[in-house]
Amino acid sequence: QLQLQESGPGLVKPSETLSLTCSVSGASITSSGYYWGWIRQPPGKGLEWIASIYYTGITYYNPSLKSRVTMSLETSKNQFSLKMNSVTAADTAFYYCARVPPHSSSIDYWGQGTLVTVSS
Amino acid sequence: DIQMTQSLSSLSASVGDRVTITCRASQTVTSYLNWYQQKPGKAPKLLIYGASSLHSGVPSRFSGSGSGTGFTLTISGLQPEDFASYYCQQTYSSPQTFGGGTKVEIK
């Protein structure tokens, strides 16, 4: 059974860097054809795609966040990560990691989500 | 960016009702349209992909239709566990974008 689990600080100060890791169990993040991604949701609001990474390491970013975001694979740990710099209160949200299977563009597995609050 | 609009942010319905949720795209997304269900405090779950294909394990009372710019999610015979928020998502054009959500509440 595939499981995705987000981890990282729940509180980040304004102007600092948000760092999150998604640990994947039950599948290899280097399995052919899979995309892995990050989506966020401010409390009580809608969903926003942040970034995706192909199993080869090719990255795709939301243009609205591209200048502040970096996503990478950590294959030895079967994890992938998200870094977002220069955070503000507007970046306060639940952050979900997710998987998109081959020949598909829908998200079939989500992590449980982790709340990141940006505050001094 | 393609804007996805769910015209109703919420609706009230009773158990057993037939519920239709609509989603409109600001430009064509052909059939690259997915529907997700989200319950409070939980991650979204995939219901429908490709506008009309039922994801594995999803009850058959859920169905999707539409193409181009107009889409609907129908719940035929609302069950107590269906009270939740529903989001559409387009993956035709990057960045992929989501609708604002429709919350189905108990009447």
PDB file of C-alpha atoms in Angstrom:
ATOM      1  CA  GLN A   1       0.000   0.000   0.000  1.00  0.00           C
ATOM      2  CA  LEU A   2       1.476   3.317  -1.075  1.00  0.00           C
ATOM      3  CA  GLN A   3       1.878   5.923   1.633  1.00  0.00           C
ATOM      4  CA  LEU A   4       3.130   9.483   1.433  1.00  0.00           C
ATOM      5  CA  GLN A   5       4.073  11.391   4.581  1.00  0.00           C
ATOM      6  CA  GLU A   6       4.989  15.052   4.771  1.00  0.00           C
ATOM      7  CA  SER A   7       7.427  16.305   7.387  1.00  0.00           C
ATOM      8  CA  GLY A   8       8.983  19.626   8.267  1.00  0.00           C
ATOM      9  CA  PRO A   9       8.693  22.608  10.587  1.00  0.00           C
ATOM     10  CA  GLY A  10       5.173  23.707  11.378  1.00  0.00           C
ATOM     11  CA  LEU A  11       6.259  27.294  12.004  1.00  0.00           C
ATOM     12  CA  VAL A  12       8.479  29.390   9.768  1.00  0.00           C
ATOM     13  CA  LYS A  13       9.429  33.041  10.240  1.00  0.00           C
ATOM     14  CA  PRO A  14       8.678  35.612   7.543  1.00  0.00           C
ATOM     15  CA  SER A  15      11.474  35.993   4.962  1.00  0.00           C
ATOM     16  CA  GLU A  16      12.923  32.590   5.872  1.00  0.00           C
ATOM     17  CA  THR A  17      12.880  29.332   3.901  1.00  0.00           C
ATOM     18  CA  LEU A  18      10.175  26.696   4.189  1.00  0.00           C
ATOM     19  CA  SER A  19      11.550  23.160   3.820  1.00  0.00           C
ATOM     20  CA  LEU A  20       9.353  20.081   3.534  1.00  0.00           C
ATOM     21  CA  THR A  21      10.068  16.437   2.830  1.00  0.00           C
ATOM     22  CA  CYS A  22       7.728  13.768   1.541  1.00  0.00           C
ATOM     23  CA  SER A  23       8.647  10.214   2.537  1.00  0.00           C
ATOM     24  CA  VAL A  24       7.288   7.572   0.206  1.00  0.00           C
ATOM     25  CA  SER A  25       6.705   3.956   1.215  1.00  0.00           C
ATOM     26  CA  GLY A  26       5.269   1.160  -0.872  1.00  0.00           C
ATOM     27  CA  ALA A  27       6.739   2.375  -4.149  1.00  0.00           C
ATOM     28  CA  SER A  28       9.986   3.750  -5.534  1.00  0.00           C
ATOM     29  CA  ILE A  29      10.086   7.402  -6.499  1.00  0.00           C
ATOM     30  CA  THR A  30      12.269   6.376  -9.460  1.00  0.00           C
ATOM     31  CA  SER A  31       9.630   4.022 -10.883  1.00  0.00           C
ATOM     32  CA  SER A  32       9.202   4.763 -14.579  1.00  0.00           C
ATOM     33  CA  GLY A  33       6.580   7.279 -15.598  1.00  0.00           C
ATOM     34  CA  TYR A  34       5.584   8.662 -12.221  1.00  0.00           C
ATOM     35  CA  TYR A  35       5.323  12.319 -11.291  1.00  0.00           C
ATOM     36  CA  TRP A  36       5.516  13.530  -7.704  1.00  0.00           C
ATOM     37  CA  GLY A  37       4.194  16.862  -6.604  1.00  0.00           C
ATOM     38  CA  TRP A  38       3.276  19.441  -4.001  1.00  0.00           C
ATOM     39  CA  ILE A  39      -0.106  21.140  -3.606  1.00  0.00           C
ATOM     40  CA  ARG A  40      -1.097  23.610  -0.915  1.00  0.00           C
ATOM     41  CA  GLN A  41      -4.328  24.832   0.623  1.00  0.00           C
ATOM     42  CA  PRO A  42      -4.642  27.886   2.875  1.00  0.00           C
ATOM     43  CA  PRO A  43      -6.958  27.088   5.786  1.00  0.00           C
ATOM     44  CA  GLY A  44     -10.566  27.267   4.627  1.00  0.00           C
ATOM     45  CA  LYS A  45      -9.590  28.006   1.024  1.00  0.00           C
ATOM     46  CA  GLY A  46      -8.958  26.219  -2.258  1.00  0.00           C
ATOM     47  CA  LEU A  47      -6.134  24.157  -3.696  1.00  0.00           C
ATOM     48  CA  GLU A  48      -3.043  25.477  -5.479  1.00  0.00           C
ATOM     49  CA  TRP A  49      -0.512  23.390  -7.388  1.00  0.00           C
ATOM     50  CA  ILE A  50       3.040  24.341  -6.432  1.00  0.00           C
ATOM     51  CA  ALA A  51       5.402  22.037  -8.320  1.00  0.00           C
ATOM     52  CA  SER A  52       5.931  18.587  -9.803  1.00  0.00           C
ATOM     53  CA  ILE A  53       8.943  16.426 -10.504  1.00  0.00           C
ATOM     54  CA  TYR A  54       9.246  13.565 -12.965  1.00  0.00           C
ATOM     55  CA  TYR A  55      10.950  10.340 -11.872  1.00  0.00           C
ATOM     56  CA  THR A  56      13.956  11.417 -13.949  1.00  0.00           C
ATOM     57  CA  GLY A  57      14.297  14.610 -11.921  1.00  0.00           C
ATOM     58  CA  ILE A  58      12.804  17.036 -14.435  1.00  0.00           C
ATOM     59  CA  THR A  59      10.935  19.737 -12.554  1.00  0.00           C
ATOM     60  CA  TYR A  60       7.856  21.805 -13.319  1.00  0.00           C
ATOM     61  CA  TYR A  61       6.876  24.860 -11.296  1.00  0.00           C
ATOM     62  CA  ASN A  62       3.836  27.075 -10.998  1.00  0.00           C
ATOM     63  CA  PRO A  63       4.986  30.331 -12.631  1.00  0.00           C
ATOM     64  CA  SER A  64       3.465  32.293  -9.755  1.00  0.00           C
ATOM     65  CA  LEU A  65       5.885  30.604  -7.323  1.00  0.00           C
ATOM     66  CA  LYS A  66       8.746  29.585  -9.606  1.00  0.00           C
ATOM     67  CA  SER A  67      11.170  32.255  -8.437  1.00  0.00           C
ATOM     68  CA  ARG A  68      10.918  31.035  -4.829  1.00  0.00           C
ATOM     69  CA  VAL A  69      10.543  27.271  -5.127  1.00  0.00           C
ATOM     70  CA  THR A  70      12.877  24.323  -5.614  1.00  0.00           C
ATOM     71  CA  MET A  71      11.810  20.690  -5.744  1.00  0.00           C
ATOM     72  CA  SER A  72      14.146  17.710  -5.782  1.00  0.00           C
ATOM     73  CA  LEU A  73      14.317  13.925  -5.497  1.00  0.00           C
ATOM     74  CA  GLU A  74      16.338  12.235  -2.777  1.00  0.00           C
ATOM     75  CA  THR A  75      16.488   8.774  -4.276  1.00  0.00           C
ATOM     76  CA  SER A  76      18.653   7.149  -1.596  1.00  0.00           C
ATOM     77  CA  LYS A  77      15.974   7.912   0.983  1.00  0.00           C
ATOM     78  CA  ASN A  78      12.975   7.452  -1.348  1.00  0.00           C
ATOM     79  CA  GLN A  79      11.934  10.996  -0.552  1.00  0.00           C
ATOM     80  CA  PHE A  80      11.318  14.206  -2.403  1.00  0.00           C
ATOM     81  CA  SER A  81      11.506  17.701  -1.059  1.00  0.00           C
ATOM     82  CA  LEU A  82      10.218  21.250  -1.442  1.00  0.00           C
ATOM     83  CA  LYS A  83      12.009  24.439  -0.539  1.00  0.00           C
ATOM     84  CA  MET A  84      10.284  27.828  -0.697  1.00  0.00           C
ATOM     85  CA  ASN A  85      12.249  30.925   0.171  1.00  0.00           C
ATOM     86  CA  SER A  86      11.243  34.419   1.250  1.00  0.00           C
ATOM     87  CA  VAL A  87       7.997  33.215   2.793  1.00  0.00           C
ATOM     88  CA  THR A  88       5.246  35.549   3.954  1.00  0.00           C
ATOM     89  CA  ALA A  89       1.989  35.076   5.838  1.00  0.00           C
ATOM     90  CA  ALA A  90       0.350  34.344   2.483  1.00  0.00           C
ATOM     91  CA  ASP A  91       2.301  31.092   2.376  1.00  0.00           C
ATOM     92  CA  THR A  92       0.530  29.800   5.479  1.00  0.00           C
ATOM     93  CA  ALA A  93      -1.256  26.661   4.316  1.00  0.00           C
ATOM     94  CA  PHE A  94      -1.650  22.934   4.504  1.00  0.00           C
ATOM     95  CA  TYR A  95       0.990  21.433   2.235  1.00  0.00           C
ATOM     96  CA  TYR A  96       0.254  18.097   0.569  1.00  0.00           C
ATOM     97  CA  CYS A  97       2.620  15.839  -1.302  1.00  0.00           C
ATOM     98  CA  ALA A  98       1.104  13.695  -4.026  1.00  0.00           C
ATOM     99  CA  ARG A  99       1.639  11.205  -6.849  1.00  0.00           C
ATOM    100  CA  VAL A 100       0.533  11.195 -10.478  1.00  0.00           C
ATOM    101  CA  PRO A 101       0.750   7.769 -12.163  1.00  0.00           C
ATOM    102  CA  PRO A 102       2.004   7.100 -15.694  1.00  0.00           C
ATOM    103  CA  HIS A 103      -0.260   7.988 -18.636  1.00  0.00           C
ATOM    104  CA  SER A 104      -2.422  10.052 -16.325  1.00  0.00           C
ATOM    105  CA  SER A 105      -2.686  13.622 -15.148  1.00  0.00           C
ATOM    106  CA  SER A 106      -4.780  13.035 -12.059  1.00  0.00           C
ATOM    107  CA  ILE A 107      -3.490  12.718  -8.514  1.00  0.00           C
ATOM    108  CA  ASP A 108      -4.167   9.213  -7.264  1.00  0.00           C
ATOM    109  CA  TYR A 109      -2.371   9.362  -3.899  1.00  0.00           C
ATOM    110  CA  TRP A 110      -2.041  12.243  -1.456  1.00  0.00           C
ATOM    111  CA  GLY A 111      -0.172  12.626   1.787  1.00  0.00           C
ATOM    112  CA  GLN A 112      -2.210  13.546   4.849  1.00  0.00           C
ATOM    113  CA  GLY A 113      -0.952  17.119   4.680  1.00  0.00           C
ATOM    114  CA  THR A 114       1.035  19.283   7.058  1.00  0.00           C
ATOM    115  CA  LEU A 115       0.169  22.775   8.255  1.00  0.00           C
ATOM    116  CA  VAL A 116       2.898  25.350   7.852  1.00  0.00           C
ATOM    117  CA  THR A 117       2.317  28.671   9.558  1.00  0.00           C
ATOM    118  CA  VAL A 118       4.405  31.699   8.657  1.00  0.00           C
ATOM    119  CA  SER A 119       4.646  33.977  11.639  1.00  0.00           C
ATOM    120  CA  SER A 120       7.223  35.763  13.727  1.00  0.00           C
TER     121      SER A 120
ATOM    122  CA  ASP B   1      -3.610  30.487 -16.544  1.00  0.00           C
ATOM    123  CA  ILE B   2      -6.897  28.695 -17.102  1.00  0.00           C
ATOM    124  CA  GLN B   3      -9.460  29.768 -14.521  1.00  0.00           C
ATOM    125  CA  MET B   4     -11.759  27.078 -13.170  1.00  0.00           C
ATOM    126  CA  THR B   5     -15.063  28.311 -11.797  1.00  0.00           C
ATOM    127  CA  GLN B   6     -17.422  26.353  -9.580  1.00  0.00           C
ATOM    128  CA  SER B   7     -20.395  28.659  -9.481  1.00  0.00           C
ATOM    129  CA  LEU B   8     -21.797  27.332  -6.233  1.00  0.00           C
ATOM    130  CA  SER B   9     -19.518  27.549  -3.221  1.00  0.00           C
ATOM    131  CA  SER B  10     -22.030  25.507  -1.264  1.00  0.00           C
ATOM    132  CA  LEU B  11     -25.310  23.697  -1.653  1.00  0.00           C
ATOM    133  CA  SER B  12     -27.734  21.995   0.704  1.00  0.00           C
ATOM    134  CA  ALA B  13     -29.151  18.573  -0.035  1.00  0.00           C
ATOM    135  CA  SER B  14     -30.772  15.612   1.659  1.00  0.00           C
ATOM    136  CA  VAL B  15     -29.793  11.969   1.786  1.00  0.00           C
ATOM    137  CA  GLY B  16     -31.071  10.292  -1.344  1.00  0.00           C
ATOM    138  CA  ASP B  17     -31.049  13.449  -3.464  1.00  0.00           C
ATOM    139  CA  ARG B  18     -29.469  13.655  -6.888  1.00  0.00           C
ATOM    140  CA  VAL B  19     -26.814  16.370  -6.718  1.00  0.00           C
ATOM    141  CA  THR B  20     -25.117  18.080  -9.649  1.00  0.00           C
ATOM    142  CA  ILE B  21     -21.989  20.190  -9.227  1.00  0.00           C
ATOM    143  CA  THR B  22     -20.777  22.295 -12.125  1.00  0.00           C
ATOM    144  CA  CYS B  23     -17.334  23.485 -13.160  1.00  0.00           C
ATOM    145  CA  ARG B  24     -16.524  25.868 -15.993  1.00  0.00           C
ATOM    146  CA  ALA B  25     -13.129  26.521 -17.573  1.00  0.00           C
ATOM    147  CA  SER B  26     -12.101  29.920 -18.933  1.00  0.00           C
ATOM    148  CA  GLN B  27     -10.878  28.160 -22.099  1.00  0.00           C
ATOM    149  CA  THR B  28     -11.037  24.651 -23.401  1.00  0.00           C
ATOM    150  CA  VAL B  29      -9.439  21.898 -21.370  1.00  0.00           C
ATOM    151  CA  THR B  30     -10.774  19.176 -23.709  1.00  0.00           C
ATOM    152  CA  SER B  31     -11.304  16.218 -21.312  1.00  0.00           C
ATOM    153  CA  TYR B  32      -8.375  16.916 -18.993  1.00  0.00           C
ATOM    154  CA  LEU B  33     -10.694  17.453 -16.059  1.00  0.00           C
ATOM    155  CA  ASN B  34     -10.583  15.671 -12.715  1.00  0.00           C
ATOM    156  CA  TRP B  35     -12.872  15.741  -9.678  1.00  0.00           C
ATOM    157  CA  TYR B  36     -11.800  15.331  -6.054  1.00  0.00           C
ATOM    158  CA  GLN B  37     -13.692  14.948  -2.799  1.00  0.00           C
ATOM    159  CA  GLN B  38     -12.319  16.448   0.392  1.00  0.00           C
ATOM    160  CA  LYS B  39     -13.609  15.935   3.918  1.00  0.00           C
ATOM    161  CA  PRO B  40     -12.669  18.237   6.806  1.00  0.00           C
ATOM    162  CA  GLY B  41      -9.120  17.708   8.011  1.00  0.00           C
ATOM    163  CA  LYS B  42      -8.355  15.206   5.265  1.00  0.00           C
ATOM    164  CA  ALA B  43      -6.522  15.220   1.965  1.00  0.00           C
ATOM    165  CA  PRO B  44      -8.560  15.270  -1.245  1.00  0.00           C
ATOM    166  CA  LYS B  45      -9.454  11.954  -2.878  1.00  0.00           C
ATOM    167  CA  LEU B  46      -9.735  11.348  -6.604  1.00  0.00           C
ATOM    168  CA  LEU B  47     -13.255  10.551  -7.797  1.00  0.00           C
ATOM    169  CA  ILE B  48     -13.314  11.122 -11.556  1.00  0.00           C
ATOM    170  CA  TYR B  49     -10.492  11.509 -14.081  1.00  0.00           C
ATOM    171  CA  GLY B  50     -10.602  12.392 -17.742  1.00  0.00           C
ATOM    172  CA  ALA B  51     -13.949  14.137 -17.181  1.00  0.00           C
ATOM    173  CA  SER B  52     -15.959  10.918 -17.000  1.00  0.00           C
ATOM    174  CA  SER B  53     -13.855   7.942 -15.877  1.00  0.00           C
ATOM    175  CA  LEU B  54     -14.532   6.584 -12.407  1.00  0.00           C
ATOM    176  CA  HIS B  55     -11.424   6.103 -10.276  1.00  0.00           C
ATOM    177  CA  SER B  56     -10.895   2.646  -8.826  1.00  0.00           C
ATOM    178  CA  GLY B  57     -12.914   1.993  -5.697  1.00  0.00           C
ATOM    179  CA  VAL B  58     -15.211   5.000  -6.095  1.00  0.00           C
ATOM    180  CA  PRO B  59     -18.924   4.165  -5.776  1.00  0.00           C
ATOM    181  CA  SER B  60     -20.877   4.120  -9.021  1.00  0.00           C
ATOM    182  CA  ARG B  61     -23.286   6.775  -7.740  1.00  0.00           C
ATOM    183  CA  PHE B  62     -20.581   9.276  -8.722  1.00  0.00           C
ATOM    184  CA  SER B  63     -20.396  10.215 -12.393  1.00  0.00           C
ATOM    185  CA  GLY B  64     -18.817  12.939 -14.457  1.00  0.00           C
ATOM    186  CA  SER B  65     -19.627  14.469 -17.812  1.00  0.00           C
ATOM    187  CA  GLY B  66     -18.682  17.293 -20.114  1.00  0.00           C
ATOM    188  CA  SER B  67     -15.858  18.398 -22.340  1.00  0.00           C
ATOM    189  CA  GLY B  68     -14.316  21.629 -23.546  1.00  0.00           C
ATOM    190  CA  THR B  69     -15.284  24.238 -21.006  1.00  0.00           C
ATOM    191  CA  GLY B  70     -18.304  22.844 -19.158  1.00  0.00           C
ATOM    192  CA  PHE B  71     -18.308  19.904 -16.759  1.00  0.00           C
ATOM    193  CA  THR B  72     -20.591  18.331 -14.179  1.00  0.00           C
ATOM    194  CA  LEU B  73     -20.149  15.938 -11.299  1.00  0.00           C
ATOM    195  CA  THR B  74     -23.329  14.069 -10.399  1.00  0.00           C
ATOM    196  CA  ILE B  75     -24.035  12.143  -7.229  1.00  0.00           C
ATOM    197  CA  SER B  76     -27.029   9.901  -7.791  1.00  0.00           C
ATOM    198  CA  GLY B  77     -28.507   9.158  -4.425  1.00  0.00           C
ATOM    199  CA  LEU B  78     -26.553  11.218  -1.901  1.00  0.00           C
ATOM    200  CA  GLN B  79     -25.243   9.192   1.033  1.00  0.00           C
ATOM    201  CA  PRO B  80     -24.309  10.490   4.503  1.00  0.00           C
ATOM    202  CA  GLU B  81     -20.615   9.984   3.756  1.00  0.00           C
ATOM    203  CA  ASP B  82     -20.872  12.212   0.654  1.00  0.00           C
ATOM    204  CA  PHE B  83     -21.250  15.423   2.625  1.00  0.00           C
ATOM    205  CA  ALA B  84     -17.924  17.037   1.769  1.00  0.00           C
ATOM    206  CA  SER B  85     -16.282  19.566  -0.505  1.00  0.00           C
ATOM    207  CA  TYR B  86     -15.728  18.831  -4.174  1.00  0.00           C
ATOM    208  CA  TYR B  87     -13.048  20.349  -6.400  1.00  0.00           C
ATOM    209  CA  CYS B  88     -12.502  20.225 -10.130  1.00  0.00           C
ATOM    210  CA  GLN B  89      -8.976  20.371 -11.578  1.00  0.00           C
ATOM    211  CA  GLN B  90      -7.766  20.983 -15.117  1.00  0.00           C
ATOM    212  CA  THR B  91      -4.527  19.417 -16.279  1.00  0.00           C
ATOM    213  CA  TYR B  92      -4.747  20.454 -19.931  1.00  0.00           C
ATOM    214  CA  SER B  93      -2.501  23.443 -19.575  1.00  0.00           C
ATOM    215  CA  SER B  94       0.269  24.309 -17.139  1.00  0.00           C
ATOM    216  CA  PRO B  95      -0.110  25.497 -14.504  1.00  0.00           C
ATOM    217  CA  GLN B  96      -2.755  22.981 -13.566  1.00  0.00           C
ATOM    218  CA  THR B  97      -5.506  24.797 -11.702  1.00  0.00           C
ATOM    219  CA  PHE B  98      -8.362  23.917  -9.373  1.00  0.00           C
ATOM    220  CA  GLY B  99     -11.848  25.269  -8.992  1.00  0.00           C
ATOM    221  CA  GLY B 100     -12.762  27.058  -5.798  1.00  0.00           C
ATOM    222  CA  GLY B 101     -14.722  24.097  -4.488  1.00  0.00           C
ATOM    223  CA  THR B 102     -18.363  23.287  -3.774  1.00  0.00           C
ATOM    224  CA  LYS B 103     -19.332  22.217  -0.270  1.00  0.00           C
ATOM    225  CA  VAL B 104     -22.269  19.818  -0.067  1.00  0.00           C
ATOM    226  CA  GLU B 105     -24.074  20.362   3.217  1.00  0.00           C
ATOM    227  CA  ILE B 106     -26.920  18.582   4.929  1.00  0.00           C
ATOM    228  CA  LYS B 107     -30.308  20.205   4.409  1.00  0.00           C
TER     229      LYS B 107
END
